[in-house]
Tab-separated table of C-alpha atoms in Angstrom:
chain	number	residue	atom	x	y	z
A	883	UNK	CA	0.000	0.000	0.000
A	884	UNK	CA	2.813	2.413	0.887
A	885	UNK	CA	4.575	1.583	-2.379
A	886	UNK	CA	1.411	2.332	-4.357
A	887	UNK	CA	0.970	5.617	-2.499
A	888	UNK	CA	4.598	6.531	-3.148
A	889	UNK	CA	4.199	5.717	-6.833
A	890	UNK	CA	1.032	7.812	-6.988
A	891	UNK	CA	2.892	10.772	-5.491
A	892	UNK	CA	6.050	10.369	-7.603
A	893	UNK	CA	3.933	10.018	-10.729
A	894	UNK	CA	2.610	13.558	-10.286
A	895	UNK	CA	4.227	16.546	-11.922
A	896	UNK	CA	5.627	19.306	-9.734
A	897	UNK	CA	2.595	21.613	-10.253
A	898	UNK	CA	0.242	18.732	-9.448
A	899	UNK	CA	2.186	18.033	-6.253
A	900	UNK	CA	1.978	21.678	-5.209
A	901	UNK	CA	-1.750	21.726	-5.929
A	902	UNK	CA	-2.322	18.541	-3.915
A	903	UNK	CA	-0.306	19.975	-1.027
A	904	UNK	CA	-2.264	23.245	-1.177
A	905	UNK	CA	-5.624	21.475	-1.199
A	906	UNK	CA	-4.799	19.266	1.742
A	907	UNK	CA	-3.401	22.243	3.631
A	908	UNK	CA	-6.803	23.917	3.480
A	909	UNK	CA	-8.513	20.651	4.431
A	910	UNK	CA	-6.127	20.516	7.376
A	911	UNK	CA	-7.334	23.989	8.363
A	912	UNK	CA	-10.744	22.388	8.900
A	913	UNK	CA	-9.122	19.771	11.125
A	914	UNK	CA	-7.377	22.527	13.069
A	915	UNK	CA	-10.653	24.381	13.519
A	916	UNK	CA	-12.334	21.290	14.957
A	917	UNK	CA	-9.373	20.106	17.053
A	918	UNK	CA	-8.252	23.481	18.430
A	919	UNK	CA	-11.639	25.113	18.904
A	920	UNK	CA	-14.301	22.394	18.995
A	921	UNK	CA	-12.876	19.571	21.090
A	922	UNK	CA	-11.734	21.716	24.078
A	923	UNK	CA	-15.312	22.945	24.443
A	924	UNK	CA	-16.320	19.716	26.194
A	925	UNK	CA	-13.991	20.642	29.060
A	926	UNK	CA	-14.993	24.320	29.122
A	927	UNK	CA	-18.791	24.393	28.935
A	928	UNK	CA	-21.748	22.377	30.139
A	929	UNK	CA	-22.553	19.248	28.126
A	930	UNK	CA	-25.607	20.705	26.421
A	931	UNK	CA	-23.951	23.982	25.442
A	932	UNK	CA	-20.720	22.204	24.429
A	933	UNK	CA	-22.653	19.852	22.150
A	934	UNK	CA	-24.280	22.740	20.292
A	935	UNK	CA	-21.012	24.624	19.995
A	936	UNK	CA	-19.053	21.612	18.749
A	937	UNK	CA	-21.794	20.844	16.215
A	938	UNK	CA	-21.574	24.380	14.858
A	939	UNK	CA	-17.776	24.272	14.682
A	940	UNK	CA	-17.773	20.928	12.839
A	941	UNK	CA	-20.424	22.092	10.388
A	942	UNK	CA	-18.580	25.336	9.761
A	943	UNK	CA	-15.244	23.503	9.262
A	944	UNK	CA	-16.774	21.141	6.686
A	945	UNK	CA	-18.363	24.062	4.841
A	946	UNK	CA	-15.001	25.870	4.820
A	947	UNK	CA	-13.257	22.785	3.393
A	948	UNK	CA	-15.867	22.457	0.627
A	949	UNK	CA	-15.621	26.153	-0.224
A	950	UNK	CA	-11.820	26.015	-0.312
A	951	UNK	CA	-11.894	23.056	-2.717
A	952	UNK	CA	-14.386	24.735	-5.077
A	953	UNK	CA	-12.528	28.045	-4.906
A	954	UNK	CA	-9.212	26.378	-5.825
A	955	UNK	CA	-10.915	24.759	-8.817
A	956	UNK	CA	-12.097	28.219	-9.826
A	957	UNK	CA	-8.640	29.747	-9.534
A	958	UNK	CA	-7.332	27.001	-11.853
A	959	UNK	CA	-10.122	27.701	-14.362
A	960	UNK	CA	-11.836	24.324	-13.916
A	961	UNK	CA	-15.203	25.662	-12.782
A	962	UNK	CA	-17.099	28.903	-12.412
A	963	UNK	CA	-16.653	31.138	-9.396
A	964	UNK	CA	-18.574	29.545	-6.494
A	965	UNK	CA	-20.566	32.698	-5.738
A	966	UNK	CA	-23.530	30.909	-4.153
A	967	UNK	CA	-21.279	28.783	-1.973
A	968	UNK	CA	-19.403	31.892	-0.829
A	969	UNK	CA	-22.683	33.521	0.145
A	970	UNK	CA	-23.743	30.348	1.957
A	971	UNK	CA	-20.448	30.266	3.872
A	972	UNK	CA	-20.730	33.956	4.760
A	973	UNK	CA	-24.311	33.563	5.963
A	974	UNK	CA	-23.527	30.374	7.903
A	975	UNK	CA	-20.528	32.067	9.532
A	976	UNK	CA	-22.696	34.955	10.724
A	977	UNK	CA	-25.446	32.608	11.948
A	978	UNK	CA	-23.025	30.382	13.861
A	979	UNK	CA	-21.308	33.409	15.402
A	980	UNK	CA	-24.593	34.934	16.535
A	981	UNK	CA	-25.742	31.538	17.838
A	982	UNK	CA	-22.589	31.315	19.949
A	983	UNK	CA	-23.388	34.668	21.551
A	984	UNK	CA	-26.983	33.589	22.159
A	985	UNK	CA	-25.740	30.456	23.905
A	986	UNK	CA	-23.429	32.645	25.939
A	987	UNK	CA	-26.342	34.748	27.098
A	988	UNK	CA	-28.761	31.908	27.815
A	989	UNK	CA	-26.511	28.915	28.394
A	990	UNK	CA	-25.322	29.743	31.856
A	991	UNK	CA	-23.359	32.442	33.613
A	992	UNK	CA	-20.116	30.534	34.271
A	993	UNK	CA	-16.825	32.010	33.179
A	994	UNK	CA	-15.903	28.825	31.288
A	995	UNK	CA	-19.065	29.033	29.196
A	996	UNK	CA	-18.467	32.693	28.414
A	997	UNK	CA	-14.876	31.996	27.367
A	998	UNK	CA	-15.920	29.031	25.235
A	999	UNK	CA	-18.644	30.913	23.394
A	1000	UNK	CA	-16.368	33.926	22.916
A	1001	UNK	CA	-13.689	31.692	21.377
A	1002	UNK	CA	-16.178	30.067	19.010
A	1003	UNK	CA	-17.606	33.468	18.074
A	1004	UNK	CA	-14.223	34.990	17.178
A	1005	UNK	CA	-12.630	31.968	15.497
A	1006	UNK	CA	-15.654	31.066	13.376
A	1007	UNK	CA	-15.614	34.601	11.982
A	1008	UNK	CA	-11.834	34.459	11.412
A	1009	UNK	CA	-11.882	31.091	9.614
A	1010	UNK	CA	-14.857	32.190	7.561
A	1011	UNK	CA	-13.129	35.387	6.445
A	1012	UNK	CA	-9.896	33.554	5.628
A	1013	UNK	CA	-11.615	30.858	3.573
A	1014	UNK	CA	-13.802	33.299	1.647
A	1015	UNK	CA	-10.647	35.114	0.510
A	1016	UNK	CA	-9.936	32.138	-1.755
A	1017	UNK	CA	-12.994	32.931	-3.858
A	1018	UNK	CA	-12.235	36.635	-4.397
A	1019	UNK	CA	-9.669	38.023	-6.837
A	1020	UNK	CA	-9.609	41.664	-5.780
A	1021	UNK	CA	-7.332	42.346	-2.826
A	1022	UNK	CA	-9.447	45.363	-1.916
A	1023	UNK	CA	-12.486	43.126	-1.580
A	1024	UNK	CA	-10.521	40.788	0.666
A	1025	UNK	CA	-9.536	43.673	2.933
A	1026	UNK	CA	-13.093	45.019	2.931
A	1027	UNK	CA	-14.449	41.555	3.650
A	1028	UNK	CA	-12.111	40.963	6.602
A	1029	UNK	CA	-12.764	44.456	7.972
A	1030	UNK	CA	-16.495	43.889	7.597
A	1031	UNK	CA	-16.353	40.687	9.624
A	1032	UNK	CA	-14.410	42.471	12.386
A	1033	UNK	CA	-16.750	45.476	12.412
A	1034	UNK	CA	-19.775	43.178	12.389
A	1035	UNK	CA	-18.344	41.265	15.340
A	1036	UNK	CA	-18.282	44.455	17.417
A	1037	UNK	CA	-21.735	45.615	16.261
A	1038	UNK	CA	-23.408	42.266	16.949
A	1039	UNK	CA	-21.685	41.720	20.311
A	1040	UNK	CA	-23.011	44.848	22.007
A	1041	UNK	CA	-26.781	44.135	21.691
A	1042	UNK	CA	-26.229	40.580	22.960
A	1043	UNK	CA	-24.769	41.738	26.251
A	1044	UNK	CA	-21.037	41.715	25.547
A	1045	UNK	CA	-19.261	44.574	27.368
A	1046	UNK	CA	-17.874	47.347	25.142
A	1047	UNK	CA	-14.143	46.788	25.831
A	1048	UNK	CA	-14.523	43.048	25.290
A	1049	UNK	CA	-16.418	43.665	22.059
A	1050	UNK	CA	-13.587	45.887	20.756
A	1051	UNK	CA	-10.946	43.325	21.699
A	1052	UNK	CA	-12.956	40.563	20.030
A	1053	UNK	CA	-13.289	42.632	16.849
A	1054	UNK	CA	-9.535	43.248	16.859
A	1055	UNK	CA	-8.842	39.515	17.289
A	1056	UNK	CA	-11.224	38.700	14.428
A	1057	UNK	CA	-9.483	41.253	12.201
A	1058	UNK	CA	-5.966	39.993	12.953
A	1059	UNK	CA	-6.856	36.292	12.711
A	1060	UNK	CA	-8.993	36.754	9.615
A	1061	UNK	CA	-6.302	38.865	7.947
A	1062	UNK	CA	-3.641	36.241	8.654
A	1063	UNK	CA	-5.764	33.417	7.235
A	1064	UNK	CA	-6.782	35.542	4.248
A	1065	UNK	CA	-3.140	36.431	3.531
A	1066	UNK	CA	-2.228	32.746	3.791
A	1067	UNK	CA	-4.978	31.873	1.312
A	1068	UNK	CA	-3.927	34.579	-1.156
A	1069	UNK	CA	-0.250	33.596	-0.962
A	1070	UNK	CA	-1.084	29.911	-1.461
A	1071	UNK	CA	-3.115	30.665	-4.584
A	1072	UNK	CA	-0.383	32.970	-5.912
A	1073	UNK	CA	2.264	30.305	-5.346
A	1074	UNK	CA	0.144	27.627	-7.024
A	1075	UNK	CA	-0.484	29.819	-10.073
A	1076	UNK	CA	3.204	30.739	-10.259
A	1077	UNK	CA	4.243	27.075	-10.285
A	1078	UNK	CA	1.802	26.298	-13.090
A	1079	UNK	CA	2.974	29.317	-15.092
A	1080	UNK	CA	6.609	28.271	-14.718
A	1081	UNK	CA	5.753	24.777	-15.881
A	1082	UNK	CA	3.884	26.167	-18.892
A	1083	UNK	CA	6.863	28.406	-19.664
A	1084	UNK	CA	9.159	25.384	-19.651
A	1085	UNK	CA	6.808	23.526	-21.994
A	1086	UNK	CA	6.702	26.577	-24.251
A	1087	UNK	CA	10.500	26.769	-24.269
A	1088	UNK	CA	10.659	23.107	-25.303
A	1089	UNK	CA	8.146	23.630	-28.112
A	1090	UNK	CA	10.040	26.700	-29.288
A	1091	UNK	CA	13.268	24.715	-29.414
A	1092	UNK	CA	11.548	22.091	-31.570
A	1093	UNK	CA	10.035	24.794	-33.787
A	1094	UNK	CA	13.433	26.472	-34.152
A	1095	UNK	CA	14.983	23.184	-35.254
A	1096	UNK	CA	12.221	22.721	-37.806
A	1097	UNK	CA	12.787	26.240	-39.101
A	1098	UNK	CA	16.494	25.545	-39.419
A	1099	UNK	CA	15.740	22.387	-41.368
A	1100	UNK	CA	13.325	24.336	-43.572
A	1101	UNK	CA	15.929	27.034	-44.208
A	1102	UNK	CA	18.487	24.400	-45.177
A	1103	UNK	CA	16.069	22.824	-47.630
A	1104	UNK	CA	15.198	26.239	-49.035
A	1105	UNK	CA	18.854	27.082	-49.536
A	1106	UNK	CA	19.456	23.766	-51.289
A	1107	UNK	CA	16.345	23.659	-53.477
A	1108	UNK	CA	15.564	27.327	-54.049
A	1109	UNK	CA	18.326	28.141	-56.535
A	1110	UNK	CA	18.276	24.732	-58.233
A	1111	UNK	CA	14.513	24.775	-58.784
A	1112	UNK	CA	14.741	28.265	-60.256
A	1113	UNK	CA	17.433	27.077	-62.691
A	1114	UNK	CA	15.371	23.979	-63.566
A	1115	UNK	CA	12.330	26.155	-64.302
A	1116	UNK	CA	14.308	28.483	-66.570
A	1117	UNK	CA	16.062	25.686	-68.457
A	1118	UNK	CA	12.802	23.765	-68.844
A	1119	UNK	CA	11.144	26.852	-70.324
A	1120	UNK	CA	14.113	27.314	-72.661
A	1121	UNK	CA	13.957	23.649	-73.695
A	1122	UNK	CA	10.228	24.031	-74.511
A	1123	UNK	CA	10.940	27.043	-76.704
A	1124	UNK	CA	13.786	25.232	-78.482
A	1125	UNK	CA	11.683	22.108	-78.968
A	1126	UNK	CA	8.911	24.158	-80.595
A	1127	UNK	CA	11.506	25.475	-83.031
A	1128	UNK	CA	12.816	21.939	-83.512
A	1129	UNK	CA	16.262	22.971	-82.361
A	1130	UNK	CA	18.630	20.116	-81.269
A	1131	UNK	CA	19.806	22.252	-78.345
A	1132	UNK	CA	16.534	21.403	-76.556
A	1133	UNK	CA	17.918	17.940	-75.822
A	1134	UNK	CA	21.043	19.422	-74.272
A	1135	UNK	CA	18.937	21.701	-72.076
A	1136	UNK	CA	16.827	18.772	-70.823
A	1137	UNK	CA	19.985	16.791	-70.114
A	1138	UNK	CA	21.157	19.745	-68.028
A	1139	UNK	CA	17.777	19.840	-66.249
A	1140	UNK	CA	18.141	16.138	-65.472
A	1141	UNK	CA	21.622	16.695	-64.087
A	1142	UNK	CA	20.492	19.576	-61.854
A	1143	UNK	CA	17.534	17.533	-60.601
A	1144	UNK	CA	19.788	14.622	-59.682
A	1145	UNK	CA	22.214	16.980	-57.982
A	1146	UNK	CA	19.327	18.532	-56.017
A	1147	UNK	CA	18.181	15.078	-54.945
A	1148	UNK	CA	21.668	14.276	-53.700
A	1149	UNK	CA	21.906	17.568	-51.786
A	1150	UNK	CA	18.509	16.979	-50.162
A	1151	UNK	CA	19.654	13.550	-49.018
A	1152	UNK	CA	22.763	15.133	-47.527
A	1153	UNK	CA	20.647	17.690	-45.646
A	1154	UNK	CA	18.296	15.009	-44.314
A	1155	UNK	CA	21.217	12.781	-43.368
A	1156	UNK	CA	22.844	15.666	-41.514
A	1157	UNK	CA	19.580	16.375	-39.742
A	1158	UNK	CA	19.002	12.766	-38.734
A	1159	UNK	CA	22.597	11.969	-37.793
A	1160	UNK	CA	23.136	13.369	-34.326
A	1161	UNK	CA	26.629	14.573	-33.408
A	1162	UNK	CA	27.327	13.243	-29.916
A	1163	UNK	CA	29.550	16.126	-28.802
A	1164	UNK	CA	26.993	18.696	-29.930
A	1165	UNK	CA	24.161	16.742	-28.291
A	1166	UNK	CA	26.027	16.542	-24.971
A	1167	UNK	CA	26.671	20.277	-24.967
A	1168	UNK	CA	23.130	21.015	-26.085
A	1169	UNK	CA	21.620	18.773	-23.395
A	1170	UNK	CA	23.603	20.536	-20.681
A	1171	UNK	CA	22.608	23.951	-21.994
A	1172	UNK	CA	18.896	23.140	-22.360
A	1173	UNK	CA	18.596	21.434	-18.955
A	1174	UNK	CA	20.497	24.209	-17.196
A	1175	UNK	CA	18.273	26.826	-18.822
A	1176	UNK	CA	15.220	24.853	-17.676
A	1177	UNK	CA	16.377	25.038	-14.054
A	1178	UNK	CA	17.940	21.580	-13.715
A	1179	UNK	CA	21.365	20.868	-12.249
A	1180	UNK	CA	23.107	19.070	-15.102
A	1181	UNK	CA	26.545	17.451	-15.009
A	1182	UNK	CA	28.151	16.062	-18.179
A	1183	UNK	CA	31.305	13.927	-17.999
A	1184	UNK	CA	33.203	12.333	-20.869
A	1185	UNK	CA	34.385	13.309	-24.332
A	1186	UNK	CA	33.071	11.976	-27.644
A	1187	UNK	CA	36.270	12.766	-29.554
A	1188	UNK	CA	37.513	9.839	-31.615
A	1189	UNK	CA	34.348	7.764	-31.596
A	1190	UNK	CA	33.152	6.409	-34.960
A	1191	UNK	CA	30.517	8.501	-36.711
A	1192	UNK	CA	27.831	5.802	-36.583
A	1193	UNK	CA	28.380	5.323	-32.829
A	1194	UNK	CA	28.192	9.067	-32.200
A	1195	UNK	CA	24.985	9.277	-34.218
A	1196	UNK	CA	23.292	6.443	-32.296
A	1197	UNK	CA	24.367	7.693	-28.870
A	1198	UNK	CA	23.525	11.273	-29.833
A	1199	UNK	CA	19.928	10.208	-30.335
A	1200	UNK	CA	19.956	8.581	-26.897
A	1201	UNK	CA	21.062	11.882	-25.343
A	1202	UNK	CA	18.420	13.776	-27.327
A	1203	UNK	CA	15.566	11.429	-26.364
A	1204	UNK	CA	16.613	11.163	-22.698
A	1205	UNK	CA	16.875	14.944	-22.413
A	1206	UNK	CA	13.421	15.346	-23.947
A	1207	UNK	CA	11.997	12.846	-21.455
A	1208	UNK	CA	13.503	14.747	-18.527
A	1209	UNK	CA	12.092	18.047	-19.808
A	1210	UNK	CA	8.613	16.827	-20.677
A	1211	UNK	CA	7.865	13.844	-18.490
A	1212	UNK	CA	10.180	13.842	-15.514
A	1213	UNK	CA	9.931	15.449	-12.115
A	1214	UNK	CA	13.632	15.935	-11.616
A	1215	UNK	CA	15.947	18.594	-10.292
A	1216	UNK	CA	19.256	16.973	-11.203
A	1217	UNK	CA	20.476	15.134	-14.295
A	1218	UNK	CA	23.869	13.482	-14.818
A	1219	UNK	CA	25.219	12.359	-18.203
A	1220	UNK	CA	28.315	10.146	-18.262
A	1221	UNK	CA	30.241	8.776	-21.245
A	1222	UNK	CA	33.091	6.297	-20.948
A	1223	UNK	CA	34.759	3.319	-22.588
A	1224	UNK	CA	34.574	0.069	-20.646
A	1225	UNK	CA	35.736	-3.383	-21.791
A	1226	UNK	CA	35.730	-2.543	-25.480
A	1227	UNK	CA	32.375	-0.768	-25.423
A	1228	UNK	CA	31.365	2.852	-25.087
A	1229	UNK	CA	28.726	3.319	-22.397
A	1230	UNK	CA	26.427	6.318	-22.119
A	1231	UNK	CA	24.506	6.828	-18.873
A	1232	UNK	CA	21.769	9.415	-18.354
A	1233	UNK	CA	20.341	9.539	-14.841
A	1234	UNK	CA	17.928	11.935	-13.150
A	1235	UNK	CA	16.412	12.084	-9.696
A	1236	UNK	CA	12.790	12.125	-10.870
A	1237	UNK	CA	10.985	9.021	-12.063
A	1238	UNK	CA	9.764	9.329	-15.646
A	1239	UNK	CA	6.005	9.070	-15.920
A	1240	UNK	CA	4.342	5.903	-17.085
A	1241	UNK	CA	4.564	5.478	-20.837
A	1242	UNK	CA	8.015	7.016	-21.211
A	1243	UNK	CA	10.004	4.708	-19.020
A	1244	UNK	CA	10.575	1.021	-18.851
A	1245	UNK	CA	10.105	-0.792	-22.068
A	1246	UNK	CA	6.798	0.550	-23.204
A	1247	UNK	CA	7.663	3.984	-24.459
A	1248	UNK	CA	7.701	4.497	-28.212
A	1249	UNK	CA	10.719	6.813	-27.873
A	1250	UNK	CA	12.788	4.139	-26.114
A	1251	UNK	CA	11.672	1.554	-28.673
A	1252	UNK	CA	12.964	3.823	-31.445
A	1253	UNK	CA	16.279	4.208	-29.626
A	1254	UNK	CA	16.638	0.444	-29.370
A	1255	UNK	CA	16.113	0.184	-33.119
A	1256	UNK	CA	18.794	2.803	-33.775
A	1257	UNK	CA	21.230	1.108	-31.396
A	1258	UNK	CA	20.544	-2.286	-32.930
A	1259	UNK	CA	22.019	-0.987	-36.190
A	1260	UNK	CA	25.393	-0.602	-34.426
A	1261	UNK	CA	24.901	-3.774	-32.311
A	1262	UNK	CA	24.158	-1.649	-29.262
A	1263	UNK	CA	21.766	-2.198	-26.367
A	1264	UNK	CA	19.619	0.001	-24.164
A	1265	UNK	CA	18.461	-0.382	-20.576
A	1266	UNK	CA	16.034	2.008	-18.910
A	1267	UNK	CA	14.166	1.964	-15.639
A	1268	UNK	CA	13.849	3.269	-12.084
A	1269	UNK	CA	16.910	3.235	-9.866
A	1270	UNK	CA	16.952	3.799	-6.134
A	1271	UNK	CA	14.062	5.412	-4.318
A	1272	UNK	CA	13.211	8.157	-6.798
A	1273	UNK	CA	15.637	7.981	-9.724
A	1274	UNK	CA	15.487	6.963	-13.370
A	1275	UNK	CA	18.423	5.774	-15.458
A	1276	UNK	CA	18.983	5.189	-19.155
A	1277	UNK	CA	22.121	3.180	-20.098
A	1278	UNK	CA	23.173	2.706	-23.731
A	1279	UNK	CA	26.114	0.495	-24.655
A	1280	UNK	CA	27.733	0.146	-28.088
A	1281	UNK	CA	30.658	-2.229	-28.796
A	1282	UNK	CA	33.733	-0.716	-30.397
A	1283	UNK	CA	35.289	-3.952	-31.653
A	1284	UNK	CA	35.690	-3.939	-35.418
A	1285	UNK	CA	35.322	-0.163	-35.641
A	1286	UNK	CA	38.237	2.183	-36.180
A	1287	UNK	CA	38.566	5.117	-33.827
A	1288	UNK	CA	41.042	7.930	-33.796
A	1289	UNK	CA	41.129	7.936	-30.016
A	1290	UNK	CA	39.429	5.407	-27.729
A	1291	UNK	CA	40.484	7.076	-24.524
A	1292	UNK	CA	37.071	8.527	-23.882
A	1293	UNK	CA	37.018	9.870	-20.359
A	1294	UNK	CA	34.040	9.852	-18.038
A	1295	UNK	CA	32.529	8.245	-15.022
A	1296	UNK	CA	29.350	6.357	-14.428
A	1297	UNK	CA	26.658	8.296	-12.709
């Protein structure tokens, strides 16, 4: 059971974790309201009065928890603003507060009863004001709302027999407590929104990097084909004119068109081959730069100098795919990339401290399946899976036997 719960938590993205923590924090506020205010009432007031007070506190705490949940959904744009529920909470808060004062007046004249009802009166108003701040965007309305609860506490207390000085002190306590809870609510929502915005910015940065690469590829194709296609069009038009005049030179022009077309085809293949063949050194440097810019701590060890071109291409794709997984699917803060030669094979290790979400790790991800196909061409192998309590590791190994290298002293350490 604990393993399943741990997997459920580790499977969440960072924004989802922050949202879950925020939600349960506000639910815990309801527990605090019941435990700190409701339960001690049994020792402070008579059984009958304590029962009514505890019932009101529990009901108010549950209503606050429901309102907080709906208000958080609204702040994330998942539902409309819970206006009716906010009004219900405000009305219930006022009713419970007034009921506490009524019980104070008619529930007995003991000091313990007066203290208990006064505590319920002030804290119900404070928790109500703090929770309602979640459903309001304007900070001025939050201040006005909290001030209104405090002013109302003083106005309602006096007709129900509360002495003037005590009424002022109670209003001041309601204002301070309500303001603190309201500020906590506002800060929690701001922090949650900021985390989601940062995550969206990282996703946008990743998409922009992909779009930039596509633009580069498009520019390369344009540079290769643009001039040649223009020449082909002109020579074809010239050949048509010559053919209409039955000039033998038309054949020579079409032969030239054929030659240019074949040359263009060869150049396009070169561009595509250069795009698909990943340079390992460039990929290692690019991975470190992209991950560092995205806020990860990235360490790269090893040098690709001297490795055969086909090995560099295969391992370069491993670095590219693993980096993409960390950016898009992982929940990591650190990533280590190590490259080294061991027992006649070059080994590439990419490890991060966040488990990759289901579908990208293990053996089921389409990206990892594609990497295995690429490595199979150079007789390589790929292993990927969780490591330790919360890590994920990708290990690619390619044998060097039978391949010529300029320098096989590739340095690096395993991560």
